[in-house]
DNA sequence: GGACCCATGTAAAGGGTTACATGATTTC
DNA sequence: GAAATCATGTAACCCTTTACATGGGTCC
């Protein structure tokens, strides 16, 4: 049982879903391809953590709907008592920054400009997603409270990072003149 | 040539280092174990991207100091022209949040409390690291400008996330009373 | 005496991505 | 006519972690 398995269990504890659905739901928070999710779900079914049912569809391909079993719920509860591991982040731009001094200003601006657009899109996505949630989920105990705080986390992180890219681009643009600047946090 | 290889090249373009040093330097920005770094460096040496020299030491074990070759510098420049891939983050706490409603308030507070300490430690680390840097590095073109902006990124992200954990814990503590709250960003 | 730091490496196992494979319906 | 969406799966490869392996010096 790896971490992704528990994530799938956690999503299935909220709603029965197909593998395809799970892939889409988990995307904004944990990158995983369908080729990783489908075999995992099969194995979890074999281990009786999940039950499955094929649903016939006429206009779309048939789909396999998974549901969490009592055993699955038990394992999930045990996992929830364990402290969470430290977050891992891998960002190519971070490694490129290590040798930013070897490249020209134009290229540097282009690298951070592209990333800036990425953060703007993420902000837009999370703002929309939060906007569509009903008021009730803002209270602990509701089924979607977790999703609500995760979207707030995604939004806050994207905003902080967008501010950072803006600050960097500003420094890069002013790098020939004698101006100096400090990051404008808060 | 994978992304980590370029990261090692980028660090070596700044300073000749041993594998052990590289492991420590890259840690705060890209998690990689020595068992991954040592074989990578060997392969890069075979491909003539790096040159190496053994340094005898009396009180400590001998070490192998790597330096980037002209071919390595060329590859690094080519890579710098390519746009950076999207960042990937994997955080177990995020998956636990999906099923926060299945656990009790105490356990939820403990999960976010532990994470809160993690962010506080990161803030402290980055603040110290930035404090120790000379003023000159705050200008594009200096060799350590990249490291400076990365530390500012790490600091900004950790601060935003600490604020988020504080906000969540506050909501969790007030979850039995009728109070409601909104995230206090900015 | 035990734990930690320095320093390098290999081997095995597990996690994750890319590519292969199929096929109907809808949208531009 | 091409691309995207829905929907599932397998195989090969690469990336990453964990464990094995060694050994002196320092700190408590």
GROMACS .gro file of C-alpha atoms (C1' of nucleotides) in nm:
model
  428
    1UNK     CA    1   0.000   0.000   0.000
    2UNK     CA    2   0.168   0.318  -0.115
    3UNK     CA    3   0.061   0.678  -0.055
    4UNK     CA    4  -0.132   0.706  -0.382
    5UNK     CA    5  -0.339   0.399  -0.285
    6UNK     CA    6  -0.449   0.577   0.031
    7UNK     CA    7  -0.532   0.886  -0.171
    8UNK     CA    8  -0.759   0.676  -0.393
    9UNK     CA    9  -0.916   0.516  -0.084
   10UNK     CA   10  -0.971   0.865   0.059
   11UNK     CA   11  -1.148   0.983  -0.257
   12UNK     CA   12  -1.358   0.667  -0.272
   13UNK     CA   13  -1.459   0.714   0.093
   14UNK     CA   14  -1.629   1.035  -0.022
   15UNK     CA   15  -1.786   0.907  -0.348
   16UNK     CA   16  -1.795   0.589  -0.555
   17UNK     CA   17  -1.602   0.662  -0.873
   18UNK     CA   18  -1.448   0.513  -1.184
   19UNK     CA   19  -1.072   0.503  -1.232
   20UNK     CA   20  -1.108   0.776  -1.490
   21UNK     CA   21  -1.295   0.999  -1.244
   22UNK     CA   22  -1.037   0.938  -0.973
   23UNK     CA   23  -0.758   1.036  -1.210
   24UNK     CA   24  -0.930   1.369  -1.284
   25UNK     CA   25  -1.015   1.440  -0.918
   26UNK     CA   26  -0.667   1.370  -0.786
   27UNK     CA   27  -0.488   1.565  -1.066
   28UNK     CA   28  -0.478   1.915  -0.909
   29UNK     CA   29  -0.327   1.778  -0.586
   30UNK     CA   30  -0.126   1.469  -0.681
   31UNK     CA   31  -0.005   1.405  -1.036
   32UNK     CA   32  -0.081   1.048  -1.143
   33UNK     CA   33  -0.142   0.902  -1.488
   34UNK     CA   34  -0.423   0.655  -1.566
   35UNK     CA   35  -0.159   0.389  -1.634
   36UNK     CA   36  -0.062   0.403  -1.270
   37UNK     CA   37  -0.413   0.429  -1.128
   38UNK     CA   38  -0.586   0.142  -1.314
   39UNK     CA   39  -0.346  -0.136  -1.202
   40UNK     CA   40  -0.346   0.005  -0.847
   41UNK     CA   41  -0.727  -0.013  -0.830
   42UNK     CA   42  -0.720  -0.373  -0.958
   43UNK     CA   43  -0.472  -0.473  -0.689
   44UNK     CA   44  -0.677  -0.299  -0.420
   45UNK     CA   45  -0.985  -0.487  -0.540
   46UNK     CA   46  -0.793  -0.817  -0.511
   47UNK     CA   47  -0.700  -0.720  -0.154
   48UNK     CA   48  -1.070  -0.660  -0.078
   49UNK     CA   49  -1.015  -0.291  -0.001
   50UNK     CA   50  -1.248  -0.203  -0.288
   51UNK     CA   51  -1.548  -0.357  -0.459
   52UNK     CA   52  -1.627  -0.290  -0.824
   53UNK     CA   53  -1.924  -0.292  -1.060
   54UNK     CA   54  -1.936  -0.247  -1.437
   55UNK     CA   55  -2.183   0.017  -1.557
   56UNK     CA   56  -2.313  -0.016  -1.913
   57UNK     CA   57  -2.332   0.310  -2.106
   58UNK     CA   58  -2.471   0.364  -2.457
   59UNK     CA   59  -2.316   0.691  -2.575
   60UNK     CA   60  -1.984   0.650  -2.388
   61UNK     CA   61  -1.756   0.350  -2.313
   62UNK     CA   62  -1.868   0.127  -2.025
   63UNK     CA   63  -1.711   0.208  -1.692
   64UNK     CA   64  -1.608   0.029  -1.375
   65UNK     CA   65  -1.734   0.198  -1.060
   66UNK     CA   66  -1.532   0.132  -0.746
   67UNK     CA   67  -1.658   0.153  -0.388
   68UNK     CA   68  -1.463   0.130  -0.063
   69UNK     CA   69  -1.524  -0.183   0.151
   70UNK     CA   70  -1.537  -0.195   0.534
   71UNK     CA   71  -1.181  -0.334   0.526
   72UNK     CA   72  -1.076  -0.038   0.310
   73UNK     CA   73  -1.236   0.204   0.555
   74UNK     CA   74  -1.051   0.040   0.841
   75UNK     CA   75  -0.714   0.071   0.667
   76UNK     CA   76  -0.792   0.433   0.586
   77UNK     CA   77  -0.866   0.510   0.951
   78UNK     CA   78  -0.539   0.348   1.060
   79UNK     CA   79  -0.347   0.554   0.802
   80UNK     CA   80  -0.514   0.874   0.923
   81UNK     CA   81  -0.370   0.817   1.274
   82UNK     CA   82  -0.014   0.818   1.131
   83UNK     CA   83   0.167   1.152   1.089
   84UNK     CA   84   0.197   1.274   0.729
   85UNK     CA   85   0.536   1.253   0.558
   86UNK     CA   86   0.719   1.568   0.450
   87UNK     CA   87   0.608   1.717   0.117
   88UNK     CA   88   0.828   1.654  -0.188
   89UNK     CA   89   0.850   1.907  -0.468
   90UNK     CA   90   1.038   1.880  -0.797
   91UNK     CA   91   1.061   2.192  -1.007
   92UNK     CA   92   1.287   2.223  -1.310
   93UNK     CA   93   1.277   2.603  -1.288
   94UNK     CA   94   1.443   2.580  -0.946
   95UNK     CA   95   1.736   2.389  -1.097
   96UNK     CA   96   1.756   2.635  -1.387
   97UNK     CA   97   1.779   2.920  -1.136
   98UNK     CA   98   2.103   2.766  -1.004
   99UNK     CA   99   2.277   2.868  -1.325
  100UNK     CA  100   2.075   3.176  -1.413
  101UNK     CA  101   2.397   3.376  -1.425
  102UNK     CA  102   2.512   3.176  -1.732
  103UNK     CA  103   2.218   3.293  -1.945
  104UNK     CA  104   2.108   3.630  -2.083
  105UNK     CA  105   1.839   3.857  -1.935
  106UNK     CA  106   1.593   3.792  -2.220
  107UNK     CA  107   1.601   3.417  -2.168
  108UNK     CA  108   1.569   3.454  -1.793
  109UNK     CA  109   1.262   3.676  -1.834
  110UNK     CA  110   1.111   3.423  -2.073
  111UNK     CA  111   1.161   3.136  -1.825
  112UNK     CA  112   0.991   3.321  -1.539
  113UNK     CA  113   0.725   3.469  -1.769
  114UNK     CA  114   0.611   3.122  -1.872
  115UNK     CA  115   0.595   3.015  -1.510
  116UNK     CA  116   0.401   3.330  -1.422
  117UNK     CA  117   0.127   3.229  -1.670
  118UNK     CA  118   0.117   2.884  -1.514
  119UNK     CA  119   0.052   3.031  -1.167
  120UNK     CA  120  -0.213   3.268  -1.306
  121UNK     CA  121  -0.397   2.972  -1.455
  122UNK     CA  122  -0.378   2.782  -1.128
  123UNK     CA  123  -0.514   3.083  -0.937
  124UNK     CA  124  -0.802   3.106  -1.182
  125UNK     CA  125  -0.875   2.734  -1.151
  126UNK     CA  126  -0.877   2.734  -0.769
  127UNK     CA  127  -1.079   3.057  -0.745
  128UNK     CA  128  -1.346   2.912  -0.972
  129UNK     CA  129  -1.346   2.581  -0.786
  130UNK     CA  130  -1.384   2.751  -0.445
  131UNK     CA  131  -1.652   2.983  -0.581
  132UNK     CA  132  -1.862   2.684  -0.692
  133UNK     CA  133  -1.855   2.521  -0.347
  134UNK     CA  134  -2.155   2.564  -0.116
  135UNK     CA  135  -2.114   2.758   0.211
  136UNK     CA  136  -2.163   2.450   0.430
  137UNK     CA  137  -1.824   2.296   0.340
  138UNK     CA  138  -1.641   2.571   0.532
  139UNK     CA  139  -1.703   2.388   0.858
  140UNK     CA  140  -1.503   2.087   0.986
  141UNK     CA  141  -1.707   1.768   0.984
  142UNK     CA  142  -1.869   1.818   0.643
  143UNK     CA  143  -1.760   1.570   0.375
  144UNK     CA  144  -1.608   1.841   0.151
  145UNK     CA  145  -1.429   2.045   0.419
  146UNK     CA  146  -1.099   1.877   0.325
  147UNK     CA  147  -1.142   1.963  -0.041
  148UNK     CA  148  -1.226   2.320   0.057
  149UNK     CA  149  -0.909   2.373   0.261
  150UNK     CA  150  -0.700   2.203  -0.011
  151UNK     CA  151  -0.830   2.445  -0.270
  152UNK     CA  152  -0.750   2.732  -0.035
  153UNK     CA  153  -0.399   2.588  -0.001
  154UNK     CA  154  -0.359   2.561  -0.378
  155UNK     CA  155  -0.481   2.918  -0.417
  156UNK     CA  156  -0.255   3.060  -0.144
  157UNK     CA  157   0.052   2.878  -0.278
  158UNK     CA  158  -0.012   2.985  -0.637
  159UNK     CA  159  -0.062   3.347  -0.525
  160UNK     CA  160   0.263   3.348  -0.325
  161UNK     CA  161   0.451   3.197  -0.619
  162UNK     CA  162   0.298   3.437  -0.871
  163UNK     CA  163   0.409   3.727  -0.649
  164UNK     CA  164   0.755   3.574  -0.646
  165UNK     CA  165   0.777   3.543  -1.026
  166UNK     CA  166   0.654   3.904  -1.061
  167UNK     CA  167   0.923   4.018  -0.818
  168UNK     CA  168   1.194   3.822  -1.003
  169UNK     CA  169   1.085   3.950  -1.347
  170UNK     CA  170   1.084   4.304  -1.209
  171UNK     CA  171   1.440   4.262  -1.084
  172UNK     CA  172   1.548   4.113  -1.417
  173UNK     CA  173   1.398   4.404  -1.614
  174UNK     CA  174   1.572   4.657  -1.392
  175UNK     CA  175   1.903   4.473  -1.389
  176UNK     CA  176   2.087   4.713  -1.623
  177UNK     CA  177   1.988   5.027  -1.431
  178UNK     CA  178   2.116   5.098  -1.080
  179UNK     CA  179   1.784   5.025  -0.902
  180UNK     CA  180   1.760   4.774  -0.620
  181UNK     CA  181   1.453   4.603  -0.479
  182UNK     CA  182   1.331   4.376  -0.203
  183UNK     CA  183   1.056   4.115  -0.221
  184UNK     CA  184   0.718   4.266  -0.136
  185UNK     CA  185   0.561   3.996   0.076
  186UNK     CA  186   0.230   4.043   0.263
  187UNK     CA  187   2.032   1.321  -1.931
  188UNK     CA  188   1.753   1.369  -1.679
  189UNK     CA  189   1.656   1.684  -1.489
  190UNK     CA  190   1.862   1.601  -1.182
  191UNK     CA  191   2.174   1.566  -1.401
  192UNK     CA  192   2.124   1.921  -1.522
  193UNK     CA  193   2.077   2.036  -1.164
  194UNK     CA  194   2.413   1.883  -1.073
  195UNK     CA  195   2.572   2.042  -1.380
  196UNK     CA  196   2.421   2.376  -1.275
  197UNK     CA  197   2.569   2.350  -0.925
  198UNK     CA  198   2.908   2.244  -1.062
  199UNK     CA  199   2.906   2.540  -1.300
  200UNK     CA  200   2.912   2.758  -0.987
  201UNK     CA  201   3.167   2.559  -0.780
  202UNK     CA  202   3.367   2.240  -0.805
  203UNK     CA  203   3.222   2.001  -0.548
  204UNK     CA  204   3.220   1.646  -0.423
  205UNK     CA  205   2.914   1.425  -0.460
  206UNK     CA  206   2.855   1.461  -0.088
  207UNK     CA  207   2.860   1.842  -0.113
  208UNK     CA  208   2.624   1.837  -0.410
  209UNK     CA  209   2.381   1.621  -0.218
  210UNK     CA  210   2.373   1.871   0.069
  211UNK     CA  211   2.348   2.176  -0.158
  212UNK     CA  212   2.062   2.041  -0.368
  213UNK     CA  213   1.860   1.909  -0.068
  214UNK     CA  214   1.652   2.219   0.016
  215UNK     CA  215   1.536   2.251  -0.347
  216UNK     CA  216   1.532   1.900  -0.494
  217UNK     CA  217   1.523   1.590  -0.276
  218UNK     CA  218   1.782   1.336  -0.391
  219UNK     CA  219   1.968   1.066  -0.197
  220UNK     CA  220   2.342   1.003  -0.230
  221UNK     CA  221   2.264   0.664  -0.384
  222UNK     CA  222   2.110   0.845  -0.680
  223UNK     CA  223   2.371   1.118  -0.709
  224UNK     CA  224   2.693   0.910  -0.703
  225UNK     CA  225   2.607   0.685  -1.000
  226UNK     CA  226   2.475   0.986  -1.195
  227UNK     CA  227   2.804   1.171  -1.148
  228UNK     CA  228   2.999   0.864  -1.263
  229UNK     CA  229   2.790   0.839  -1.581
  230UNK     CA  230   2.832   1.211  -1.648
  231UNK     CA  231   3.207   1.172  -1.610
  232UNK     CA  232   3.201   0.885  -1.865
  233UNK     CA  233   3.011   1.114  -2.103
  234UNK     CA  234   3.283   1.379  -2.059
  235UNK     CA  235   3.041   1.632  -1.910
  236UNK     CA  236   3.246   1.630  -1.590
  237UNK     CA  237   3.607   1.577  -1.491
  238UNK     CA  238   3.707   1.440  -1.152
  239UNK     CA  239   4.000   1.443  -0.914
  240UNK     CA  240   4.055   1.251  -0.590
  241UNK     CA  241   4.156   1.467  -0.293
  242UNK     CA  242   4.347   1.296  -0.011
  243UNK     CA  243   4.237   1.392   0.340
  244UNK     CA  244   4.390   1.285   0.670
  245UNK     CA  245   4.119   1.340   0.933
  246UNK     CA  246   3.822   1.267   0.698
  247UNK     CA  247   3.766   1.014   0.418
  248UNK     CA  248   3.918   1.101   0.079
  249UNK     CA  249   3.685   1.279  -0.160
  250UNK     CA  250   3.630   1.303  -0.534
  251UNK     CA  251   3.597   1.661  -0.655
  252UNK     CA  252   3.404   1.706  -0.979
  253UNK     CA  253   3.437   1.998  -1.223
  254UNK     CA  254   3.225   2.081  -1.526
  255UNK     CA  255   3.393   2.041  -1.869
  256UNK     CA  256   3.344   2.271  -2.173
  257UNK     CA  257   3.110   2.003  -2.316
  258UNK     CA  258   2.912   2.009  -1.991
  259UNK     CA  259   2.887   2.387  -2.008
  260UNK     CA  260   2.759   2.364  -2.365
  261UNK     CA  261   2.486   2.113  -2.270
  262UNK     CA  262   2.389   2.331  -1.977
  263UNK     CA  263   2.347   2.636  -2.204
  264UNK     CA  264   2.131   2.437  -2.446
  265UNK     CA  265   1.911   2.318  -2.158
  266UNK     CA  266   1.874   2.675  -2.029
  267UNK     CA  267   1.715   2.776  -2.361
  268UNK     CA  268   1.438   2.518  -2.316
  269UNK     CA  269   1.126   2.615  -2.118
  270UNK     CA  270   1.104   2.462  -1.769
  271UNK     CA  271   0.856   2.179  -1.711
  272UNK     CA  272   0.564   2.225  -1.472
  273UNK     CA  273   0.643   2.175  -1.103
  274UNK     CA  274   0.539   1.847  -0.940
  275UNK     CA  275   0.449   1.825  -0.574
  276UNK     CA  276   0.359   1.520  -0.368
  277UNK     CA  277   0.226   1.580  -0.021
  278UNK     CA  278   0.076   1.307   0.195
  279UNK     CA  279  -0.108   1.566   0.407
  280UNK     CA  280  -0.300   1.673   0.098
  281UNK     CA  281  -0.428   1.317   0.049
  282UNK     CA  282  -0.513   1.291   0.419
  283UNK     CA  283  -0.718   1.608   0.389
  284UNK     CA  284  -0.941   1.430   0.135
  285UNK     CA  285  -1.081   1.217   0.417
  286UNK     CA  286  -1.044   1.458   0.706
  287UNK     CA  287  -1.415   1.418   0.778
  288UNK     CA  288  -1.357   1.052   0.876
  289UNK     CA  289  -1.127   1.144   1.165
  290UNK     CA  290  -1.173   1.330   1.494
  291UNK     CA  291  -1.085   1.694   1.561
  292UNK     CA  292  -0.792   1.604   1.788
  293UNK     CA  293  -0.622   1.394   1.524
  294UNK     CA  294  -0.682   1.658   1.258
  295UNK     CA  295  -0.523   1.926   1.478
  296UNK     CA  296  -0.226   1.698   1.541
  297UNK     CA  297  -0.173   1.640   1.165
  298UNK     CA  298  -0.171   2.011   1.083
  299UNK     CA  299   0.022   2.099   1.399
  300UNK     CA  300   0.310   1.873   1.294
  301UNK     CA  301   0.311   2.030   0.951
  302UNK     CA  302   0.304   2.376   1.104
  303UNK     CA  303   0.632   2.301   1.286
  304UNK     CA  304   0.784   2.180   0.958
  305UNK     CA  305   0.702   2.512   0.788
  306UNK     CA  306   0.836   2.709   1.086
  307UNK     CA  307   1.166   2.523   1.059
  308UNK     CA  308   1.185   2.591   0.686
  309UNK     CA  309   1.116   2.962   0.743
  310UNK     CA  310   1.395   2.972   0.998
  311UNK     CA  311   1.635   2.791   0.765
  312UNK     CA  312   1.568   3.019   0.467
  313UNK     CA  313   1.575   3.338   0.678
  314UNK     CA  314   1.915   3.243   0.818
  315UNK     CA  315   2.045   3.144   0.475
  316UNK     CA  316   1.932   3.474   0.317
  317UNK     CA  317   2.070   3.672   0.611
  318UNK     CA  318   2.416   3.522   0.556
  319UNK     CA  319   2.429   3.620   0.188
  320UNK     CA  320   2.620   3.934   0.089
  321UNK     CA  321   2.430   4.232  -0.059
  322UNK     CA  322   2.584   4.191  -0.406
  323UNK     CA  323   2.389   3.874  -0.487
  324UNK     CA  324   2.062   4.072  -0.505
  325UNK     CA  325   2.146   4.180  -0.859
  326UNK     CA  326   2.102   3.968  -1.176
  327UNK     CA  327   2.434   3.866  -1.327
  328UNK     CA  328   2.607   3.773  -1.002
  329UNK     CA  329   2.686   3.404  -0.957
  330UNK     CA  330   2.464   3.366  -0.650
  331UNK     CA  331   2.164   3.566  -0.769
  332UNK     CA  332   1.983   3.241  -0.858
  333UNK     CA  333   2.041   3.098  -0.512
  334UNK     CA  334   1.920   3.424  -0.360
  335UNK     CA  335   1.587   3.422  -0.546
  336UNK     CA  336   1.543   3.050  -0.472
  337UNK     CA  337   1.580   3.112  -0.101
  338UNK     CA  338   1.327   3.394  -0.128
  339UNK     CA  339   1.094   3.150  -0.305
  340UNK     CA  340   1.141   2.889  -0.034
  341UNK     CA  341   1.076   3.151   0.232
  342UNK     CA  342   0.765   3.292   0.063
  343UNK     CA  343   0.617   2.946   0.002
  344UNK     CA  344   0.684   2.831   0.359
  345UNK     CA  345   0.528   3.151   0.496
  346UNK     CA  346   0.215   3.111   0.282
  347UNK     CA  347   0.183   2.747   0.388
  348UNK     CA  348   0.238   2.824   0.756
  349UNK     CA  349  -0.038   3.084   0.736
  350UNK     CA  350  -0.256   2.819   0.578
  351UNK     CA  351  -0.191   2.562   0.853
  352UNK     CA  352  -0.258   2.828   1.118
  353UNK     CA  353  -0.587   2.914   0.947
  354UNK     CA  354  -0.687   2.545   0.927
  355UNK     CA  355  -0.597   2.475   1.292
  356UNK     CA  356  -0.795   2.782   1.397
  357UNK     CA  357  -1.100   2.654   1.208
  358UNK     CA  358  -1.056   2.308   1.360
  359UNK     CA  359  -1.038   2.449   1.714
  360UNK     CA  360  -1.352   2.656   1.660
  361UNK     CA  361  -1.543   2.377   1.486
  362UNK     CA  362  -1.775   2.295   1.779
  363UNK     CA  363  -1.884   2.657   1.835
  364UNK     CA  364  -2.099   2.843   1.582
  365UNK     CA  365  -1.817   3.073   1.460
  366UNK     CA  366  -1.722   3.094   1.091
  367UNK     CA  367  -1.400   3.220   0.938
  368UNK     CA  368  -1.232   3.305   0.609
  369UNK     CA  369  -0.865   3.263   0.521
  370UNK     CA  370  -0.668   3.576   0.605
  371UNK     CA  371  -0.436   3.603   0.309
  372UNK     CA  372  -0.217   3.911   0.244
  373DG     C1'  373   2.920   0.289   2.440
  374DG     C1'  374   2.617   0.502   2.106
  375DA     C1'  375   2.503   0.831   1.779
  376DC     C1'  376   2.628   1.142   1.429
  377DC     C1'  377   2.925   1.343   1.056
  378DC     C1'  378   3.218   1.268   0.676
  379DA     C1'  379   3.261   1.012   0.232
  380DT     C1'  380   3.176   0.678  -0.133
  381DG     C1'  381   2.965   0.323  -0.354
  382DT     C1'  382   2.619  -0.100  -0.515
  383DA     C1'  383   2.178  -0.375  -0.542
  384DA     C1'  384   1.708  -0.452  -0.511
  385DA     C1'  385   1.261  -0.300  -0.499
  386DG     C1'  386   0.912   0.023  -0.568
  387DG     C1'  387   0.705   0.451  -0.785
  388DG     C1'  388   0.600   0.703  -1.203
  389DT     C1'  389   0.610   0.826  -1.710
  390DT     C1'  390   0.582   0.724  -2.186
  391DA     C1'  391   0.427   0.457  -2.539
  392DC     C1'  392   0.127   0.105  -2.730
  393DA     C1'  393  -0.360  -0.043  -2.801
  394DT     C1'  394  -0.872   0.018  -2.891
  395DG     C1'  395  -1.292   0.268  -3.023
  396DA     C1'  396  -1.724   0.555  -3.024
  397DT     C1'  397  -1.897   1.036  -2.996
  398DT     C1'  398  -1.855   1.518  -3.010
  399DT     C1'  399  -1.656   1.965  -3.136
  400DC     C1'  400  -1.396   2.289  -3.451
  401DG     C1'  401  -1.071   1.589  -4.163
  402DA     C1'  402  -0.849   1.652  -3.706
  403DA     C1'  403  -0.854   1.682  -3.234
  404DA     C1'  404  -1.054   1.622  -2.791
  405DT     C1'  405  -1.335   1.359  -2.444
  406DC     C1'  406  -1.464   0.935  -2.238
  407DA     C1'  407  -1.297   0.489  -2.085
  408DT     C1'  408  -0.988   0.098  -1.986
  409DG     C1'  409  -0.588  -0.157  -1.989
  410DT     C1'  410  -0.058  -0.345  -2.062
  411DA     C1'  411   0.459  -0.315  -2.130
  412DA     C1'  412   0.890  -0.103  -2.117
  413DC     C1'  413   1.162   0.213  -1.936
  414DC     C1'  414   1.333   0.550  -1.620
  415DC     C1'  415   1.344   0.776  -1.159
  416DT     C1'  416   1.364   0.735  -0.664
  417DT     C1'  417   1.395   0.512  -0.221
  418DT     C1'  418   1.557   0.173   0.095
  419DA     C1'  419   1.887  -0.128   0.236
  420DC     C1'  420   2.352  -0.319   0.234
  421DA     C1'  421   2.849  -0.216   0.290
  422DT     C1'  422   3.273   0.020   0.494
  423DG     C1'  423   3.538   0.299   0.830
  424DG     C1'  424   3.768   0.680   1.089
  425DG     C1'  425   3.678   1.097   1.383
  426DT     C1'  426   3.404   1.360   1.705
  427DC     C1'  427   3.066   1.457   2.060
  428DC     C1'  428   2.774   1.332   2.472
   0.00000   0.00000   0.00000
